[in-house]
Amino acid sequence: MKRKLVLVLLLPIVMIYNACDDYLDVVPDGLATVDKIFNLRQEAEKYLFTCYSYMPRLGNLRRNAGFLAGDEMWVPDNRENGDYFALEIALGRQRVANPYYDVWQGEYQGGLPFDGSEIWDGIRHCNIFIQNMSDPSNVPDITPTERERWIAEVKFLKAYYHFYLMRHYGAIPIIKENVSVDAPTPSFDVSRDPYDEGITYIIGLLDEAAAVLPPVIADINTEYGRITSVIAKSLKARILVTAASPLYNGNPDLSVMINKDGTPLYNTAFEASKWEIAADAAKEAIDAAEAAGLRLYKFNKASTGFNLTDTTVTKLSIRNAITDPESFEVIWPNTQSLTDGADGLQASAMAPLEVGHNTRVARKVISPTITMAKLFYTDNGVPITEDKAYDFNDILELREAQPDERYNIEEGYRTSRLNFDREPRFYADLGFDGSMWYKRDALGDETKWHIEGKFGQYSGSDHPFFFNETGYYCKKLVNWRMTFSNDGGTFENYAWPEMRLADLYLLYAEALNEIQGPTAEVYSYLDQIRERAGLDGVVESWAAHSNNPSKPLSKEGLRSIIQQERMIELAFEGQRYWDLLRWKRAVQEFNDNVQGWNINGDDEASYYQIRTIHIQNFISPRDYFWPLSETSLIRNTNLVQNPGW
Amino acid sequence: MINYYLKKQRLRPILSLWFLCFILATYDVQASGGKDYDSTSYPDQSVITGTVYDGSTKNEPLIGVTVLEKGTGNGTVTDFDGNYSIRVAPGSTLVFSFVGFETKEVVVSDQKTIDVSLNLDQEALEETVVIAFGGKQLKESQVSSIATINPAELKGPTNNLTNMIAGRVPGMISFQRSGEPGADNSDFFIRGLSTFGSGKRNPLILIDNIESTSTDLARLQPDDIDTFSVLKDAAAASVYGARGANGVILITTKSGKAGKAKFSARAASRVSTNTDNFQFADNITYMNLANEAALTRDPLAALPYSRIKIDRTAAGDNPYLYPSNNWIDQILKDYTINQSFNISASGGSERARYYVSGTYNVDNGILDVNSINNFNSNIKLQNYSLRSKLDIDLTSTTSATVNIYGQFDDYNGPIANGGDIIASTVNANPVAFPAIFPSEFYPIAEHPLFGNAPLSLSSNALYVNPYAEMVKGYRTTKNSTVQAQLLIDQKLDFITEGLKIGTMNYIRRYNTYSISRAYNPFYYQASRNPVDNSVMLRVLNDGTQSSIGLPGTEFLNLAGGENQSNSRLYNQFTLNYDKTFNERHVVSAFLINVLQSFETTDYSNLQQSLQYRNHTFSGRFTYAFDRRYIAEFSFGYNGSERFDRTNRYGFFPSFGVSYILSNEAFFEKWKDTFTNLKLRFTYGKAGNDEIGNEDEDRFFYLSRVNPNSGDFGAVFGQDYNYYRPGVSIDRYANSNIGWEISEQYNFGIDIGLWRNLNITAEVYRQKRTNILQRRTEIGDVIGLTADPQVNFAELESKGIDLSLDYNKQINQDWWTQARATLTFATNEVKQTNELNYPDDLSYLSKVGNNASQMYGYLAERLFTDQEEVNNTPTQFGNYTGGDIKYRDVNGDGVITPLDQVPIGLPTTPELIYGFGGTVGYKDFDLSIFFQGSARSSFQIDPRAISPFVLGTGDDTGRQNGLLKAIADSYWSEDNRDLYAFWPRLSSTIIENNVQSSSWWLQNNDFLRLKNLELGYRASEKLTESLGLRSLRIYASGINLAVWSSFKLWDPEMGGNGLGYPIQSTYNLGVQFDF
């Protein structure tokens, strides 16, 4: 009996110890690892998309510092509607502890693709992808052509992500190869690379990419938004123009930027050749774009079936160049940054046009400043300060809209002098108290909707946080097919245009003027843009209407005209801030007052008063670059801080 | 035992009702089990005298021996010379009893003098302690640090055992942060917090050697506990290497004893109330200060409350137009009644013994739910458990134990948890709307007419109506734990004497599921009808175009639920050897092999879904010589599935020696004073494999990749619909990661004095190394999507455990017991992964500080005015006079996180103590127990109590209430008190004022009257007449009073002050065994 029991007891022990060896091996085969991703095309495609996922969301009001860090537009500084951290920069509150819109550490709305994630991660993914895909034994089921194309796309992204960082921080460490996770600690302390070396490296990547990529997307159903050679060449043009601009080309302020090992980070001597290679790149990009069928957008009146006036058609050409999802002017649509939805860019710009329109889809928080309203030309195509025919000195003067102005301003409505006699782009881009807002659902009746913006009126600013700060509204960013419904509204979605042809033309004109001064070629690119905007050419407009008629004939005068043309044409697209920085004009422009109409006024007398929203204080040279956070500097002692921070 | 816990006058009806029940119950018992009491008297009684001696070598008289006539209350006590005198009849029996000696009975014949010698009670001397893996050890030969608590100590008027631990167990740091039934478990750490990794920090809990959760411990009935021990040092716990590093709580439940069936029953009903209610300002002050808060920040701001509204509310005008709520009174009851029932039976034959017990507990919440629905959303936690233990001697050398345990929780409560309802209550606007309108306002509606209002004139959001939140629906949750355990032991004396093998296996399954059902409340707003001045109602959320907020429904919807299970399978084999040679050499050895695996559905990725497994091979060898010198060696060789093959196993040795001075021959002369004197020393190691973040980290040697991450996808195509998810790398592989190791030294001394007083003191030092940490020093530029982890940090902790027991029978009528414990535990970070701070920022380094040290800014005082603000370093956001002024520690002209310094004491208390005792007089006893905590700090969360601030995100519609303490002391333009409790008012969060800073620092020291009990034990006469074995009546209370410098809420709740309050309970009760 006892012996039997002992055996019974011993039996399970024998069983257990037989199995014991493997007892702790619980991990089955087939767990996901990085290596497994590169076994099949289907999985590798996801990795390609991962590289794309870090694309900056520049079509998002909160995630494009260009919108809010300068003086182009304002938003209510009101926490109930969530924070706008780029606005904190415009308010002069940037700081080294937890910097706002911190792209470097991926915090305060500077994170990609979301806060807590950094664009540096995207660069690391790009390197992993390029390294793995370059090994032909990986992803055996992909064709060599497609493999090359994918690698080229990721090289482009790697270049773009570096450039995006350089825009904010100037010289940065260039991550050509990843640092291994297991590397000893000192190898993590990378230092900045000289700016020009960085530019050379990323231009090299773009050249390699452009050589392989297709010029146009054939399969628009699944690939629209992917990178083409035209995009690569266009970005190259933008980067080289930036590098040739005064901020980076011979800027003595940057002589203090020296690495801890003594390496200077900037060449502080001006080099004219930088403009030359920039102009060549811009021309190459324009030629490639035009060869790919891209051209300045013109609205096709016939497609509507409505009998629209020329005034309206011109305005639609201007608006739809950006907001038409099929605009043939857009070189680079960013499909990672769409603009519809209740919290989208279009809803932030849209205003209620009737009592009862829902403020959730018509938030009207994007508030262009009076500075921007003054920037646009007169209907003679010259600046308001130069036009011989008009006097805009007293903008508090009110006037009543005449019948022939009814396609721009509600007939009989009284509004500021500033809002009369302006160029079509003023009326296309801006809304204001009394201005028309033509939408497709007005059908042929172009005078159906208009803004009434005084306090208590339907577009007025009485909502606690969805209100307009300046009395100017941004029509430019809203597609004309927007409709209201009982409980909200719907927007025609469009992908944010990172780059369009007009931008390239202006970059080329700018670079060419720096090399050659005024020439017919420079004028021709400007005039093509002015023509689409319903204006005469530069030379004839200035000759006929300006009190400074010879301005376009000198290099300096033309530079000023090109810059103004650029700021008007690309208004509210988040370009002005970066342009003013690279021209080193920020210290003049961003020390002005941010102004709007008195949105709390409920009648003409009280509403048409100038209200100063913020007194700007741009400190040079400090505010030309983002600060590195103080913790980044403690963490990596080889990094040097930007000047003034 | 039947208990009733009473607090307030209004409970008198309940009290009377209870007495009625009690009388009925008593009657019932009499009817079924009572027998007639036959009173007999003996007329020819005579006086017996005598002396009682110590029966050991000395033969000295014994003082205070109880002498009783058996079966009666007639008795006496020996005097200082050991003499006694008692009047009894011949033929009766005298019983002589004394603590520490065997009881002796003598039948009285015709002698007049009876001298008696009492022998030392060998059983008491051979008091055992429970050690690892079900073993027992003579207390005398204990070397390592094991604290044993009498389970009776843990009885108290609470249905949560974990709340009885604080102050009663030397070496245990424990605190309770919430009083919500089902969420009121105390946090406890053995010898303080000894690691700061993100993994397991609390002790291993073993109930009958089954790994259990703190909720299992909470549900355990003190009635069922046989032994309760705490293994504190590595020498005791090293055999549990895989989990033992944080200490082990070892509990065994009762077993049956051979004999006639014995029953024990207990029924309890108690009243519990909040220890401390929050004090809010009255509603008129609320409105005036809300106006001030708006104006003081912006002189042009619109006033939230008009003068008319304030005046009319103050005048008590129509309550629907000018609502004025005291939400706490409307939502919370003053008290709630809980019940607890327990019955057990034990008995059996010599060969098979059983112990069966069943428990039913009901804990109710303090929500005041009216009967507007037929479902009740007050919190009700019902708990059923059934325990059955069967010990069978299969043969003379083989024994088996079958242990079946089922434990079931049924929870019913509001959709949100109770803490959430409390949060809605204290954060509800008191004057914007009434809780509910009478149904007469809108007779055709079948739904309740809840009050509400939009957050502002043009807002699309409504306030949160806490009353509607409470009653709009209910959630039921059911938890089940079932475990079956089988033990078999076989003596192998036929191989060699003292050899034994055994096996223990168990399986344990746990499941929980919950279902929520709720309707969307309809909300109404009242206005005055201009025509006839009557009150009109307007529906706010009927779903039409002007509707605000979520449209109401009249029907219930399913509002979510969850379902989770886990399973544990355990297999153990042991080999034991015990033998004594030559009566002086005691040798014992044991070896054990354990395999256990655990699987849970509570996973968020594939790696977590895999089985958790451990293999343990461990042993212990002891040698004792002549009851004087004892040496012990143990080891654990443990494997964990989490680590790479190369360092999967950890070896954790330990040894200890002890020296019993009092058993030395030369000690004999002091033996009267020092009944026991023993020195102990141990050194050992223990491991911890539950490291890292439980939700994310396992298999550190593997990378973790999510190949379908929605966060990193991208979309292409003209219609934006060619989407592919992306890849995220959530962990980088590191095959070097292994065990967290605890290395401990323990020195203890046990002192027994005059047979009455036992003192145990221990000092220890523990070094925790290989604490897993993230490498946060790697810069962003490297682009790692997850911080690599390493075994890097080190923490050293040390402390003192002290316990004191005193027992004394003063004379026949008086006896007393006293007990005190003190636990001091502190720690210091020795090494941690942090930024390489330059010398001038060295104060930011955590090295040298306590692991739970807080960091914050040094608040100097409030700013006097804007001018001062302009002339001092920049701080945070918008701020002005009356906001907090911080010190610029590094002098860089701006206040940044680099100015944060260590502030206050650790958040985990360093000192926990308890003291109390019992005094008995005849049949009465009075017990009192105090518990205290010291050397810790906490910060008030200023965001949570900033008055008038509207919630955002999930808290939209909540608006913080105005604590009276703020209304009484705040900075205002008229009263610029630079040291006021609250800075300048604001109706939004002022970022500057909510930073972690010394401004909000509070001392968390407190002393609590934890328990008070007055009892009466019925005489044997009465007991017998009722057919019972014992009967006791008593009144008691828990958490009766607290002394602390912090007054806003119960200090034990720390920063969680506006959560569910800790409960006080009061009772009056009866207990009987039969």
Coordinates of N, CA, C and O in Angstrom, one line a residue, chain B residues 60-149:
Chain B
E60 N 8.7 27.6 43.4 CA 8.4 28.8 44.1 C 6.9 29.1 44.0 O 6.2 28.6 43.1
P61 N 6.3 29.9 45.0 CA 4.9 30.1 44.9 C 4.5 31.0 43.7 O 5.3 31.8 43.3
L62 N 3.4 30.7 43.2 CA 2.9 31.5 42.0 C 1.8 32.5 42.4 O 0.9 32.2 43.2
I63 N 2.0 33.7 41.9 CA 1.1 34.8 42.2 C 0.0 34.9 41.1 O 0.4 34.9 39.9
G64 N -1.2 35.1 41.5 CA -2.2 35.4 40.5 C -2.8 34.3 39.8 O -3.4 34.4 38.7
V65 N -2.7 33.1 40.3 CA -3.3 31.9 39.7 C -4.8 31.9 39.9 O -5.2 32.2 41.0
T66 N -5.5 31.7 38.9 CA -7.0 31.6 39.0 C -7.4 30.3 39.6 O -7.0 29.2 39.0
V67 N -8.3 30.3 40.6 CA -8.8 29.1 41.2 C -10.3 29.2 41.0 O -10.9 30.1 41.5
L68 N -10.9 28.2 40.3 CA -12.3 28.3 40.0 C -13.0 27.0 40.4 O -12.4 25.9 40.3
E69 N -14.2 27.1 40.9 CA -15.0 25.9 41.1 C -15.6 25.5 39.8 O -16.2 26.4 39.2
K70 N -15.3 24.3 39.3 CA -15.7 24.0 37.9 C -17.2 24.1 37.7 O -18.0 23.6 38.6
G71 N -17.6 24.7 36.6 CA -19.0 24.8 36.3 C -19.8 25.9 37.0 O -21.0 26.0 36.8
T72 N -19.0 26.7 37.7 CA -19.7 27.8 38.4 C -18.9 29.1 38.2 O -17.8 29.1 37.6
G73 N -19.4 30.2 38.7 CA -18.7 31.4 38.6 C -17.9 31.6 39.9 O -17.2 32.6 40.1
N74 N -17.9 30.7 40.8 CA -17.2 30.8 42.1 C -15.7 30.6 41.9 O -15.2 29.6 41.4
G75 N -14.9 31.6 42.3 CA -13.5 31.5 42.1 C -12.7 32.5 42.9 O -13.3 33.4 43.5
T76 N -11.4 32.4 42.8 CA -10.5 33.4 43.5 C -9.1 33.3 42.8 O -8.9 32.6 41.8
V77 N -8.2 34.1 43.4 CA -6.9 34.2 42.8 C -5.8 34.1 43.9 O -6.1 34.6 45.0
T78 N -4.7 33.5 43.6 CA -3.7 33.4 44.7 C -3.0 34.7 45.0 O -2.9 35.6 44.1
D79 N -2.6 34.9 46.2 CA -2.1 36.2 46.7 C -0.5 36.2 46.4 O 0.0 35.4 45.8
F80 N 0.1 37.2 47.1 CA 1.5 37.4 46.8 C 2.4 36.2 47.3 O 3.5 36.1 46.9
D81 N 1.9 35.5 48.2 CA 2.6 34.3 48.7 C 2.1 33.0 48.0 O 2.5 31.9 48.5
G82 N 1.3 33.2 47.0 CA 0.8 32.0 46.3 C -0.4 31.3 47.1 O -0.8 30.2 46.7
N83 N -0.9 31.9 48.1 CA -2.0 31.3 48.9 C -3.3 31.7 48.4 O -3.5 32.7 47.8
Y84 N -4.3 30.8 48.6 CA -5.6 31.0 48.2 C -6.6 30.5 49.3 O -6.1 29.7 50.1
S85 N -7.8 30.9 49.2 CA -8.8 30.3 50.1 C -10.1 30.4 49.3 O -10.5 31.4 48.8
I86 N -10.9 29.3 49.3 CA -12.1 29.2 48.6 C -13.1 28.4 49.3 O -12.7 27.4 50.0
R87 N -14.4 28.8 49.2 CA -15.5 28.0 49.9 C -16.2 27.1 48.9 O -16.8 27.7 48.0
V88 N -16.0 25.8 49.0 CA -16.7 24.9 48.1 C -17.2 23.7 48.9 O -16.8 23.4 50.0
A89 N -18.1 23.0 48.2 CA -18.6 21.8 48.8 C -17.8 20.6 48.4 O -17.1 20.6 47.4
P90 N -17.7 19.6 49.3 CA -16.9 18.4 48.9 C -17.5 17.8 47.6 O -18.7 17.9 47.4
G91 N -16.6 17.2 46.8 CA -17.1 16.5 45.6 C -17.0 17.4 44.4 O -17.0 17.0 43.3
S92 N -16.8 18.7 44.7 CA -16.7 19.6 43.5 C -15.3 19.6 43.0 O -14.4 19.1 43.7
T93 N -15.0 20.2 41.9 CA -13.7 20.2 41.3 C -13.1 21.6 41.2 O -13.8 22.5 40.9
L94 N -11.9 21.7 41.7 CA -11.2 23.0 41.6 C -10.3 23.0 40.3 O -9.6 22.1 40.0
V95 N -10.4 24.2 39.6 CA -9.6 24.3 38.4 C -8.5 25.4 38.7 O -8.9 26.5 39.0
F96 N -7.2 25.1 38.5 CA -6.2 26.0 38.7 C -5.6 26.4 37.4 O -5.1 25.5 36.6
S97 N -5.6 27.6 37.0 CA -5.1 28.0 35.7 C -4.2 29.2 35.8 O -4.5 30.1 36.6
F98 N -3.2 29.3 34.9 CA -2.3 30.4 34.9 C -1.6 30.4 33.6 O -1.3 29.4 33.0
V99 N -1.4 31.7 33.1 CA -0.8 31.8 31.8 C 0.5 31.2 31.7 O 1.4 31.4 32.6
G100 N 0.8 30.3 30.7 CA 2.1 29.7 30.5 C 2.3 28.4 31.3 O 3.3 27.8 31.2
F101 N 1.2 28.0 32.0 CA 1.3 26.7 32.7 C 0.1 25.9 32.3 O -0.9 26.4 31.9
E102 N 0.3 24.6 32.5 CA -0.8 23.7 32.2 C -1.9 23.8 33.3 O -1.6 24.0 34.5
T103 N -3.1 23.8 32.9 CA -4.2 23.9 33.8 C -4.4 22.5 34.6 O -4.1 21.5 34.0
K104 N -4.7 22.7 35.8 CA -4.8 21.4 36.6 C -6.1 21.4 37.3 O -6.6 22.4 37.8
E105 N -6.7 20.2 37.4 CA -8.0 20.1 38.1 C -7.8 19.1 39.3 O -7.2 18.1 39.2
V106 N -8.4 19.5 40.4 CA -8.3 18.7 41.6 C -9.7 18.5 42.2 O -10.5 19.5 42.3
V107 N -10.1 17.2 42.4 CA -11.4 17.0 43.0 C -11.3 17.1 44.6 O -10.4 16.6 45.2
V108 N -12.3 17.9 45.1 CA -12.2 18.1 46.5 C -12.9 17.0 47.3 O -14.0 16.6 47.0
S109 N -12.2 16.3 48.2 CA -12.8 15.3 49.0 C -13.0 16.0 50.4 O -13.6 17.0 50.5
D110 N -12.4 15.5 51.4 CA -12.6 16.1 52.7 C -11.4 16.8 53.2 O -11.4 17.2 54.4
Q111 N -10.4 17.0 52.4 CA -9.2 17.7 52.9 C -9.6 19.2 53.0 O -10.4 19.7 52.3
K112 N -8.8 19.9 53.9 CA -9.0 21.3 54.1 C -7.9 22.1 53.3 O -8.0 23.3 53.1
T113 N -6.8 21.5 53.1 CA -5.7 22.1 52.4 C -5.3 21.4 51.1 O -5.1 20.2 51.1
I114 N -5.2 22.2 50.1 CA -4.8 21.6 48.8 C -3.7 22.4 48.3 O -3.9 23.5 47.9
D115 N -2.4 21.9 48.3 CA -1.3 22.5 47.6 C -1.1 22.0 46.2 O -1.2 20.8 46.1
V116 N -0.8 22.8 45.3 CA -0.8 22.3 44.0 C 0.5 22.8 43.3 O 1.0 24.0 43.6
S117 N 1.1 22.0 42.5 CA 2.2 22.5 41.6 C 1.8 22.5 40.2 O 1.3 21.5 39.7
L118 N 2.0 23.6 39.5 CA 1.6 23.7 38.1 C 2.8 23.5 37.2 O 3.9 24.0 37.5
N119 N 2.7 22.7 36.2 CA 3.8 22.4 35.3 C 3.8 23.5 34.1 O 2.7 23.9 33.7
L120 N 4.9 23.8 33.7 CA 5.0 24.7 32.5 C 4.3 24.1 31.3 O 4.4 22.9 31.1
D121 N 3.6 24.9 30.6 CA 2.8 24.4 29.5 C 3.8 24.2 28.3 O 4.3 25.2 27.7
Q122 N 4.1 23.0 28.0 CA 5.0 22.7 26.9 C 4.5 23.2 25.6 O 5.2 23.7 24.7
E123 N 3.1 23.1 25.4 CA 2.6 23.6 24.2 C 2.8 25.1 24.0 O 3.1 25.5 22.9
A124 N 2.6 25.9 25.1 CA 2.8 27.3 24.9 C 4.3 27.6 24.6 O 4.6 28.5 23.9
L125 N 5.2 26.8 25.2 CA 6.6 27.0 24.9 C 6.9 26.6 23.5 O 7.7 27.3 22.9
E126 N 6.2 25.6 23.0 CA 6.5 25.2 21.7 C 5.6 25.9 20.7 O 5.2 25.3 19.7
E127 N 5.3 27.1 21.0 CA 4.5 27.9 20.1 C 5.2 28.0 18.7 O 6.4 28.1 18.6
T128 N 4.5 27.7 17.7 CA 5.1 27.6 16.4 C 4.8 28.9 15.5 O 3.9 29.6 15.8
V129 N 5.7 29.1 14.6 CA 5.4 30.1 13.6 C 5.3 29.4 12.2 O 5.9 28.4 12.0
V130 N 4.5 30.0 11.4 CA 4.3 29.4 10.1 C 5.4 30.0 9.2 O 5.6 31.2 9.2
I131 N 6.1 29.1 8.5 CA 7.1 29.6 7.6 C 6.8 29.1 6.2 O 5.7 28.6 5.9
A132 N 7.7 29.4 5.3 CA 7.4 29.2 3.8 C 6.9 27.8 3.5 O 7.3 26.8 4.1
F133 N 6.1 27.8 2.5 CA 5.5 26.5 1.9 C 4.9 25.6 2.9 O 5.2 24.4 3.0
G134 N 4.1 26.2 3.8 CA 3.2 25.4 4.7 C 4.0 24.8 5.8 O 3.5 24.0 6.6
G135 N 5.3 25.1 5.9 CA 6.1 24.5 7.0 C 5.8 25.2 8.3 O 5.2 26.3 8.4
K136 N 6.1 24.6 9.4 CA 6.0 25.2 10.7 C 7.3 25.1 11.4 O 8.1 24.2 11.2
Q137 N 7.6 26.1 12.2 CA 8.9 26.1 12.9 C 8.5 26.5 14.4 O 7.7 27.3 14.6
L138 N 9.3 25.9 15.3 CA 9.1 26.3 16.6 C 9.5 27.8 16.7 O 10.5 28.2 16.1
K139 N 8.7 28.5 17.4 CA 9.0 30.0 17.5 C 10.4 30.2 18.1 O 11.1 31.1 17.7
E140 N 10.7 29.2 19.0 CA 12.0 29.3 19.6 C 13.2 29.3 18.6 O 14.2 29.9 18.7
S141 N 13.0 28.4 17.6 CA 14.1 28.3 16.6 C 14.0 29.2 15.4 O 14.7 29.0 14.5
Q142 N 13.1 30.2 15.5 CA 13.0 31.1 14.4 C 14.2 32.0 14.3 O 14.7 32.5 15.3
V143 N 14.7 32.1 13.1 CA 15.9 32.9 12.9 C 15.6 34.2 12.1 O 16.1 35.3 12.4
S144 N 14.8 34.0 11.1 CA 14.5 35.1 10.2 C 13.4 36.0 10.8 O 12.9 35.8 11.9
S145 N 13.1 37.1 10.1 CA 12.2 38.1 10.6 C 10.8 37.7 10.1 O 10.4 37.9 9.0
I146 N 10.0 37.2 11.1 CA 8.6 36.8 10.8 C 7.7 37.5 11.8 O 8.0 37.2 13.0
A147 N 6.8 38.2 11.4 CA 5.9 38.8 12.4 C 4.6 38.0 12.3 O 4.1 37.7 11.3
T148 N 4.1 37.6 13.5 CA 2.9 36.8 13.6 C 1.8 37.6 14.3 O 2.1 38.2 15.3
I149 N 0.6 37.6 13.8 CA -0.4 38.4 14.4 C -1.5 37.4 14.8 O -1.9 36.5 14.0

